[in-house]
Amino acid sequence: MLITVSGPAGSGKSTLAANLAEALGYDHVSGGDIFRSLAEERGVSLVELNQQAESDDQIDRDLDRRLRSTAREEDDLVLESRLAGWMAGDYADLKLWLDAPLDVRAERIADREEKPVAEAREETQARAESEGLRYQEYYGIDIDDRSIYDLSINTARWDESGVQELIVAAVDAYEPDGDEGKAPTAGVTYEF
C-alpha cells in the first residue's frame, strides 16, 4: 500500500509519516530526504540549494519528478511532502491531508526553529503563498483543492498519538475490494 501524507508547514506531516511508517513496517520517504539527496548530488549545502531554488525552477521540478517516480515504483511506503498526494496521483492507495490553524502551526514552527511566533507566522504565510503560485504555474495544481484526499485531519484537535491512531484505524479498515474509486488528480501537468 502506498500512503501519501501532505499538508502545510507545521501541520505534523513529517512526524505522522515517520511514526505511521514505523507502525505499519513500511518505508518512509520525505520530500526533505529527496531535497537532501539533490544537494548532495550537486555538491552544495541545503542552504545553498534553497538559495539556488529561488531562481532555478528545475530544482523543484527535479524534487517533484523523484516524488512521482518513487510513487510509481515503490509499495509499502509512506510518501510525505506538501505535494505528495498530487505527485503520487493514481499510484497512491490512500492520500492524507493534515492541517491546523495558522496560529497553531506558527507556534509549532517557532518552537522547532527557536524563533518568535510572529516571525514564524509571517514566514509560514509568505511561504504558503509563494508555493501556491509555483504549484499552479508549474503543474496547474490548486493546493487549496482538497478533493483528491481521502482524509483531511485538523491535527490541532488530537495529540500526536491520537492523529496516528485515527490514521492507523483508517488504514486497517481499508479494503481494496470494496474501493469504489479514488478521487482523480485530473488536470495536472506532470512536466518536469
Backbone as CSV, one residue per row, in Angstrom:
resi,resn,N_x,N_y,N_z,CA_x,CA_y,CA_z,C_x,C_y,C_z
1,MET,0.843,-1.178,0.000,0.000,0.000,0.000,0.890,1.244,0.000
2,LEU,0.544,2.210,-0.825,1.232,3.494,-0.867,0.327,4.535,-0.223
3,ILE,0.838,5.172,0.822,0.096,6.192,1.560,0.855,7.507,1.414
4,THR,0.163,8.567,1.030,0.797,9.876,0.968,0.319,10.726,2.140
5,VAL,1.235,11.550,2.644,0.926,12.484,3.723,1.338,13.869,3.249
6,SER,0.378,14.751,3.132,0.615,16.107,2.662,0.032,17.095,3.661
7,GLY,0.439,18.349,3.525,-0.084,19.404,4.372,0.897,20.547,4.434
8,PRO,0.464,21.671,4.985,1.344,22.838,5.077,2.383,22.670,6.180
9,ALA,3.349,23.574,6.199,4.382,23.576,7.234,3.744,23.655,8.610
10,GLY,4.237,22.826,9.525,3.752,22.848,10.893,2.505,22.032,11.137
11,SER,2.036,21.304,10.136,0.806,20.523,10.287,1.039,19.181,10.971
12,GLY,2.293,18.745,11.042,2.606,17.463,11.663,2.833,16.340,10.683
13,LYS,2.977,16.668,9.395,3.096,15.619,8.392,4.365,14.789,8.544
14,SER,5.501,15.404,8.841,6.749,14.642,8.991,6.676,13.703,10.188
15,THR,6.142,14.195,11.280,6.008,13.377,12.484,5.085,12.198,12.224
16,LEU,3.908,12.470,11.654,2.966,11.392,11.380,3.567,10.389,10.401
17,ALA,4.163,10.862,9.325,4.681,9.960,8.300,5.721,9.004,8.883
18,ALA,6.650,9.530,9.667,7.679,8.678,10.270,7.055,7.672,11.228
19,ASN,6.147,8.131,12.088,5.509,7.238,13.055,4.610,6.208,12.379
20,LEU,3.887,6.627,11.355,2.998,5.724,10.631,3.798,4.638,9.920
21,ALA,4.876,5.029,9.261,5.722,4.049,8.577,6.247,3.015,9.574
22,GLU,6.691,3.482,10.720,7.198,2.561,11.736,6.094,1.623,12.224
23,ALA,4.908,2.172,12.489,3.799,1.355,12.989,3.365,0.291,11.980
24,LEU,3.441,0.621,10.691,2.996,-0.301,9.646,4.115,-1.196,9.120
25,GLY,5.360,-0.885,9.497,6.500,-1.629,8.958,6.789,-1.263,7.512
26,TYR,6.448,-0.038,7.121,6.660,0.460,5.763,7.924,1.308,5.711
27,ASP,8.396,1.546,4.504,9.453,2.524,4.299,8.839,3.915,4.355
28,HIS,9.685,4.912,4.606,9.240,6.304,4.651,10.190,7.125,3.796
29,VAL,9.640,7.865,2.864,10.418,8.788,2.039,9.759,10.149,2.160
30,SER,10.570,11.154,2.467,10.041,12.514,2.571,10.639,13.385,1.477
31,GLY,9.908,14.442,1.170,10.438,15.427,0.230,11.757,15.987,0.734
32,GLY,11.893,16.126,2.052,13.144,16.595,2.642,14.301,15.656,2.362
33,ASP,14.031,14.335,2.409,15.065,13.350,2.088,15.539,13.533,0.642
34,ILE,14.584,13.706,-0.243,14.914,13.867,-1.661,15.682,15.165,-1.879
35,PHE,15.265,16.220,-1.204,15.955,17.507,-1.327,17.408,17.385,-0.852
36,ARG,17.624,16.660,0.253,18.993,16.435,0.741,19.808,15.662,-0.280
37,SER,19.191,14.683,-0.940,19.884,13.918,-1.990,20.287,14.821,-3.148
38,LEU,19.392,15.709,-3.536,19.696,16.647,-4.622,20.883,17.538,-4.249
39,ALA,20.900,18.027,-3.011,22.010,18.880,-2.560,23.325,18.105,-2.600
40,GLU,23.282,16.869,-2.131,24.489,16.040,-2.118,24.990,15.780,-3.539
41,GLU,24.069,15.442,-4.442,24.437,15.186,-5.839,25.061,16.414,-6.496
42,ARG,24.615,17.595,-6.113,25.119,18.841,-6.707,26.317,19.403,-5.950
43,GLY,26.652,18.742,-4.831,27.811,19.171,-4.052,27.630,20.506,-3.354
44,VAL,26.391,20.773,-2.914,26.108,22.031,-2.217,25.392,21.731,-0.902
45,SER,25.378,22.700,-0.013,24.664,22.556,1.249,23.168,22.736,1.006
46,LEU,22.353,22.388,2.011,20.909,22.595,1.905,20.574,24.074,1.763
47,VAL,21.286,24.904,2.497,21.061,26.350,2.406,21.360,26.836,0.991
48,GLU,22.470,26.381,0.431,22.839,26.797,-0.931,21.809,26.318,-1.954
49,LEU,21.341,25.075,-1.794,20.349,24.563,-2.740,19.037,25.333,-2.613
50,ASN,18.645,25.675,-1.394,17.450,26.500,-1.198,17.595,27.834,-1.908
51,GLN,18.766,28.447,-1.788,19.006,29.729,-2.454,18.951,29.570,-3.969
52,GLN,19.535,28.501,-4.485,19.506,28.252,-5.922,18.074,28.022,-6.422
53,ALA,17.260,27.355,-5.588,15.885,27.038,-5.984,15.030,28.290,-6.169
54,GLU,15.419,29.382,-5.537,14.667,30.626,-5.691,14.706,31.145,-7.124
55,SER,15.773,30.836,-7.848,15.881,31.334,-9.221,15.943,30.216,-10.268
56,ASP,15.989,28.965,-9.817,16.095,27.826,-10.737,14.938,26.870,-10.482
57,ASP,13.877,26.971,-11.303,12.697,26.132,-11.072,12.963,24.652,-11.327
58,GLN,14.071,24.321,-11.963,14.378,22.916,-12.229,14.631,22.144,-10.939
59,ILE,15.052,22.826,-9.894,15.290,22.151,-8.606,13.969,21.623,-8.048
60,ASP,12.927,22.454,-8.037,11.601,21.994,-7.599,11.111,20.862,-8.504
61,ARG,11.314,21.015,-9.784,10.847,20.007,-10.738,11.588,18.679,-10.554
62,ASP,12.888,18.736,-10.260,13.649,17.508,-10.000,13.122,16.801,-8.762
63,LEU,12.836,17.571,-7.723,12.267,17.013,-6.491,10.923,16.344,-6.789
64,ASP,10.052,17.035,-7.493,8.721,16.516,-7.783,8.771,15.307,-8.714
65,ARG,9.693,15.315,-9.680,9.863,14.156,-10.572,10.242,12.924,-9.758
66,ARG,11.119,13.103,-8.783,11.536,11.973,-7.941,10.397,11.507,-7.041
67,LEU,9.591,12.427,-6.558,8.418,12.024,-5.785,7.503,11.151,-6.642
68,ARG,7.245,11.591,-7.861,6.357,10.842,-8.766,6.954,9.487,-9.106
69,SER,8.246,9.450,-9.390,8.926,8.200,-9.711,8.892,7.233,-8.527
70,THR,9.127,7.744,-7.337,9.082,6.914,-6.129,7.695,6.326,-5.960
71,ALA,6.658,7.132,-6.156,5.284,6.658,-6.027,4.982,5.568,-7.043
72,ARG,5.489,5.715,-8.244,5.233,4.743,-9.310,5.938,3.417,-9.029
73,GLU,7.131,3.480,-8.421,7.976,2.289,-8.299,7.905,1.576,-6.960
74,GLU,7.433,2.235,-5.914,7.501,1.667,-4.566,6.127,1.225,-4.067
75,ASP,6.162,0.286,-3.133,4.956,-0.144,-2.444,5.299,-0.281,-0.969
76,ASP,4.310,-0.429,-0.122,4.527,-0.459,1.330,5.393,0.728,1.725
77,LEU,4.862,1.911,1.407,5.603,3.155,1.555,4.693,4.264,2.055
78,VAL,5.252,5.102,2.921,4.610,6.351,3.307,5.432,7.456,2.650
79,LEU,4.826,8.183,1.730,5.488,9.241,0.970,4.965,10.574,1.477
80,GLU,5.883,11.430,1.914,5.476,12.659,2.590,6.118,13.889,1.967
81,SER,5.276,14.823,1.602,5.697,16.162,1.164,4.429,16.973,0.940
82,ARG,4.589,18.252,0.767,3.439,19.112,0.535,2.652,18.630,-0.691
83,LEU,3.349,18.178,-1.731,2.692,17.756,-2.972,2.612,16.240,-3.147
84,ALA,2.900,15.465,-2.124,2.943,14.004,-2.276,1.654,13.441,-2.866
85,GLY,0.511,13.896,-2.389,-0.758,13.396,-2.917,-0.936,13.706,-4.398
86,TRP,-0.553,14.904,-4.787,-0.647,15.297,-6.189,0.370,14.562,-7.041
87,MET,1.608,14.449,-6.563,2.646,13.810,-7.360,2.416,12.302,-7.472
88,ALA,1.928,11.679,-6.418,1.651,10.240,-6.472,0.444,9.959,-7.359
89,GLY,-0.517,10.871,-7.353,-1.701,10.714,-8.191,-2.377,9.368,-7.975
90,ASP,-2.676,8.686,-9.069,-3.399,7.411,-9.006,-2.547,6.264,-8.466
91,TYR,-1.260,6.465,-8.282,-0.425,5.408,-7.705,-0.704,5.234,-6.213
92,ALA,-1.210,6.255,-5.566,-1.461,6.204,-4.124,-2.732,5.415,-3.824
93,ASP,-2.657,4.635,-2.749,-3.837,3.917,-2.280,-4.658,4.794,-1.337
94,LEU,-3.970,5.527,-0.453,-4.628,6.466,0.455,-3.856,7.770,0.463
95,LYS,-4.588,8.876,0.304,-3.972,10.202,0.327,-4.511,10.974,1.523
96,LEU,-3.583,11.421,2.375,-3.940,12.124,3.603,-3.514,13.580,3.523
97,TRP,-4.348,14.461,4.045,-4.023,15.876,4.171,-4.107,16.234,5.645
98,LEU,-3.022,16.752,6.184,-3.001,17.220,7.564,-2.972,18.736,7.559
99,ASP,-3.657,19.335,8.510,-3.673,20.785,8.615,-3.904,21.168,10.066
100,ALA,-3.774,22.413,10.362,-4.070,23.002,11.667,-4.188,24.500,11.429
101,PRO,-4.872,25.221,12.305,-4.954,26.674,12.144,-3.549,27.296,12.073
102,LEU,-3.435,28.376,11.320,-2.147,29.035,11.117,-1.464,29.375,12.439
103,ASP,-2.201,29.876,13.420,-1.585,30.237,14.703,-0.960,29.020,15.392
104,VAL,-1.627,27.881,15.315,-1.102,26.651,15.915,0.162,26.217,15.168
105,ARG,0.100,26.231,13.850,1.264,25.831,13.058,2.435,26.770,13.304
106,ALA,2.173,28.069,13.402,3.237,29.045,13.662,3.891,28.785,15.017
107,GLU,3.094,28.455,16.024,3.662,28.138,17.342,4.545,26.895,17.270
108,ARG,4.101,25.881,16.558,4.906,24.655,16.411,6.228,24.958,15.725
109,ILE,6.161,25.735,14.658,7.369,26.079,13.910,8.301,26.934,14.765
110,ALA,7.741,27.885,15.486,8.539,28.749,16.365,9.267,27.912,17.415
111,ASP,8.577,26.947,18.005,9.211,26.051,18.985,10.334,25.247,18.340
112,ARG,10.058,24.685,17.185,11.018,23.822,16.487,12.249,24.611,16.036
113,GLU,12.034,25.822,15.548,13.129,26.607,14.978,13.657,27.678,15.926
114,GLU,13.116,27.690,17.142,13.550,28.639,18.173,13.557,30.084,17.661
115,LYS,12.359,30.523,17.269,12.195,31.900,16.782,10.884,32.444,17.325
116,PRO,10.695,33.748,17.266,9.435,34.327,17.741,8.236,33.826,16.920
117,VAL,7.106,33.657,17.571,5.901,33.155,16.917,5.474,34.082,15.776
118,ALA,5.545,35.409,16.001,5.133,36.355,14.952,5.982,36.186,13.697
119,GLU,7.274,35.975,13.881,8.170,35.761,12.740,7.828,34.453,12.023
120,ALA,7.606,33.395,12.777,7.245,32.104,12.187,5.932,32.200,11.422
121,ARG,4.985,32.952,11.992,3.683,33.112,11.344,3.835,33.835,10.004
122,GLU,4.571,34.927,10.007,4.775,35.712,8.789,5.493,34.887,7.717
123,GLU,6.556,34.193,8.114,7.312,33.370,7.156,6.460,32.229,6.605
124,THR,5.665,31.606,7.466,4.825,30.484,7.060,3.767,30.937,6.063
125,GLN,3.181,32.077,6.320,2.167,32.617,5.416,2.785,32.979,4.054
126,ALA,3.937,33.635,4.081,4.610,34.024,2.839,5.024,32.789,2.041
127,ARG,5.532,31.783,2.745,5.964,30.548,2.079,4.781,29.866,1.404
128,ALA,3.658,29.778,2.100,2.474,29.121,1.537,1.986,29.845,0.285
129,GLU,1.980,31.177,0.320,1.544,31.944,-0.848,2.482,31.728,-2.027
130,SER,3.787,31.763,-1.769,4.790,31.559,-2.817,4.673,30.161,-3.427
131,GLU,4.565,29.155,-2.569,4.459,27.780,-3.067,3.179,27.584,-3.862
132,GLY,2.075,28.142,-3.387,0.814,28.012,-4.095,0.888,28.552,-5.510
133,LEU,1.543,29.682,-5.667,1.721,30.264,-7.010,2.588,29.371,-7.895
134,ARG,3.672,28.847,-7.329,4.563,27.969,-8.104,3.853,26.684,-8.524
135,TYR,3.102,26.056,-7.623,2.410,24.808,-7.956,1.416,25.030,-9.087
136,GLN,0.725,26.179,-9.050,-0.226,26.495,-10.106,0.500,26.714,-11.429
137,GLU,1.592,27.467,-11.369,2.350,27.767,-12.586,3.002,26.523,-13.179
138,TYR,3.634,25.711,-12.363,4.363,24.540,-12.859,3.441,23.441,-13.375
139,TYR,2.396,23.123,-12.584,1.637,21.898,-12.838,0.130,22.087,-12.976
140,GLY,-0.360,23.306,-12.769,-1.798,23.510,-12.788,-2.475,22.993,-11.524
141,ILE,-1.735,22.919,-10.419,-2.268,22.410,-9.153,-2.751,23.568,-8.288
142,ASP,-3.988,23.454,-7.828,-4.535,24.381,-6.833,-4.352,23.699,-5.482
143,ILE,-3.341,24.118,-4.732,-3.002,23.463,-3.471,-4.154,23.525,-2.476
144,ASP,-5.096,24.447,-2.652,-6.252,24.540,-1.765,-7.362,23.560,-2.130
145,ASP,-7.210,22.842,-3.233,-8.187,21.843,-3.663,-7.939,20.557,-2.873
146,ARG,-8.832,20.242,-1.952,-8.679,19.050,-1.105,-9.441,17.845,-1.658
147,SER,-10.032,17.979,-2.831,-10.884,16.916,-3.369,-10.123,15.639,-3.692
148,ILE,-8.804,15.690,-3.815,-8.035,14.480,-4.145,-7.721,13.642,-2.915
149,TYR,-7.966,14.157,-1.720,-7.567,13.472,-0.489,-8.682,12.589,0.049
150,ASP,-8.276,11.448,0.571,-9.222,10.522,1.169,-9.588,10.948,2.583
151,LEU,-8.631,11.518,3.297,-8.859,12.003,4.661,-8.163,13.338,4.839
152,SER,-8.841,14.251,5.513,-8.256,15.528,5.884,-8.450,15.684,7.385
153,ILE,-7.359,15.911,8.107,-7.420,15.933,9.566,-6.834,17.230,10.106
154,ASN,-7.565,17.851,11.012,-7.089,19.017,11.745,-6.266,18.499,12.924
155,THR,-4.945,18.568,12.814,-4.060,17.988,13.828,-4.023,18.788,15.123
156,ALA,-4.695,19.928,15.161,-4.790,20.683,16.406,-5.833,20.067,17.345
157,ARG,-6.662,19.176,16.827,-7.743,18.579,17.618,-7.305,17.347,18.394
158,TRP,-6.230,16.683,17.961,-5.736,15.482,18.623,-4.240,15.633,18.848
159,ASP,-3.715,14.936,19.836,-2.269,14.944,20.020,-1.646,13.989,19.005
160,GLU,-0.327,13.911,19.030,0.421,13.112,18.051,-0.077,11.662,17.992
161,SER,-0.255,11.038,19.147,-0.692,9.636,19.143,-2.145,9.513,18.699
162,GLY,-2.970,10.499,19.018,-4.361,10.475,18.577,-4.490,10.546,17.066
163,VAL,-3.689,11.404,16.438,-3.696,11.508,14.968,-3.255,10.177,14.370
164,GLN,-2.204,9.598,14.934,-1.717,8.321,14.413,-2.773,7.226,14.560
165,GLU,-3.451,7.194,15.701,-4.497,6.186,15.907,-5.605,6.318,14.862
166,LEU,-6.003,7.556,14.557,-7.023,7.778,13.530,-6.584,7.213,12.180
167,ILE,-5.347,7.506,11.811,-4.853,7.068,10.506,-4.671,5.559,10.454
168,VAL,-4.107,4.970,11.500,-3.928,3.512,11.533,-5.286,2.821,11.441
169,ALA,-6.292,3.364,12.121,-7.641,2.792,12.033,-8.161,2.861,10.596
170,ALA,-7.908,3.967,9.910,-8.346,4.105,8.515,-7.615,3.112,7.615
171,VAL,-6.318,2.958,7.832,-5.533,2.012,7.031,-6.034,0.592,7.281
172,ASP,-6.262,0.253,8.540,-6.746,-1.089,8.880,-8.121,-1.364,8.289
173,ALA,-8.956,-0.346,8.200,-10.316,-0.511,7.687,-10.379,-0.517,6.161
174,TYR,-9.303,-0.110,5.511,-9.306,-0.026,4.047,-9.326,-1.422,3.430
175,GLU,-10.283,-1.656,2.551,-10.412,-2.919,1.816,-10.376,-2.604,0.326
176,PRO,-9.284,-2.937,-0.348,-9.198,-2.630,-1.783,-10.370,-3.184,-2.597
177,ASP,-10.905,-4.355,-2.204,-12.016,-4.941,-2.957,-13.291,-4.111,-2.837
178,GLY,-13.429,-3.361,-1.747,-14.606,-2.531,-1.553,-14.421,-1.100,-2.012
179,ASP,-13.251,-0.793,-2.563,-12.928,0.566,-3.003,-13.702,0.873,-4.283
180,GLU,-14.578,1.861,-4.218,-15.397,2.209,-5.380,-14.807,3.334,-6.215
181,GLY,-13.586,3.741,-5.900,-12.953,4.726,-6.757,-12.168,5.782,-6.027
182,LYS,-10.960,5.991,-6.501,-10.107,7.034,-5.949,-10.541,8.384,-6.507
183,ALA,-10.275,9.416,-5.733,-10.511,10.764,-6.242,-9.437,11.052,-7.291
184,PRO,-9.836,11.443,-8.474,-8.843,11.661,-9.541,-8.022,12.939,-9.336
185,THR,-6.837,12.924,-9.885,-5.985,14.121,-9.891,-5.937,14.652,-11.324
186,ALA,-7.087,14.889,-11.876,-7.211,15.343,-13.261,-6.677,16.758,-13.422
187,GLY,-6.196,17.040,-14.620,-5.775,18.391,-14.954,-4.358,18.747,-14.541
188,VAL,-3.622,17.793,-13.965,-2.259,18.065,-13.541,-1.320,17.809,-14.700
189,THR,-0.394,18.722,-14.904,0.601,18.585,-15.948,1.905,18.110,-15.322
190,TYR,2.258,16.853,-15.545,3.484,16.303,-14.977,4.630,16.529,-15.960
191,GLU,5.059,17.770,-16.048,6.181,18.108,-16.933,7.340,18.553,-16.051
192,PHE,8.359,17.736,-16.010,9.495,18.003,-15.138,10.706,18.419,-15.941
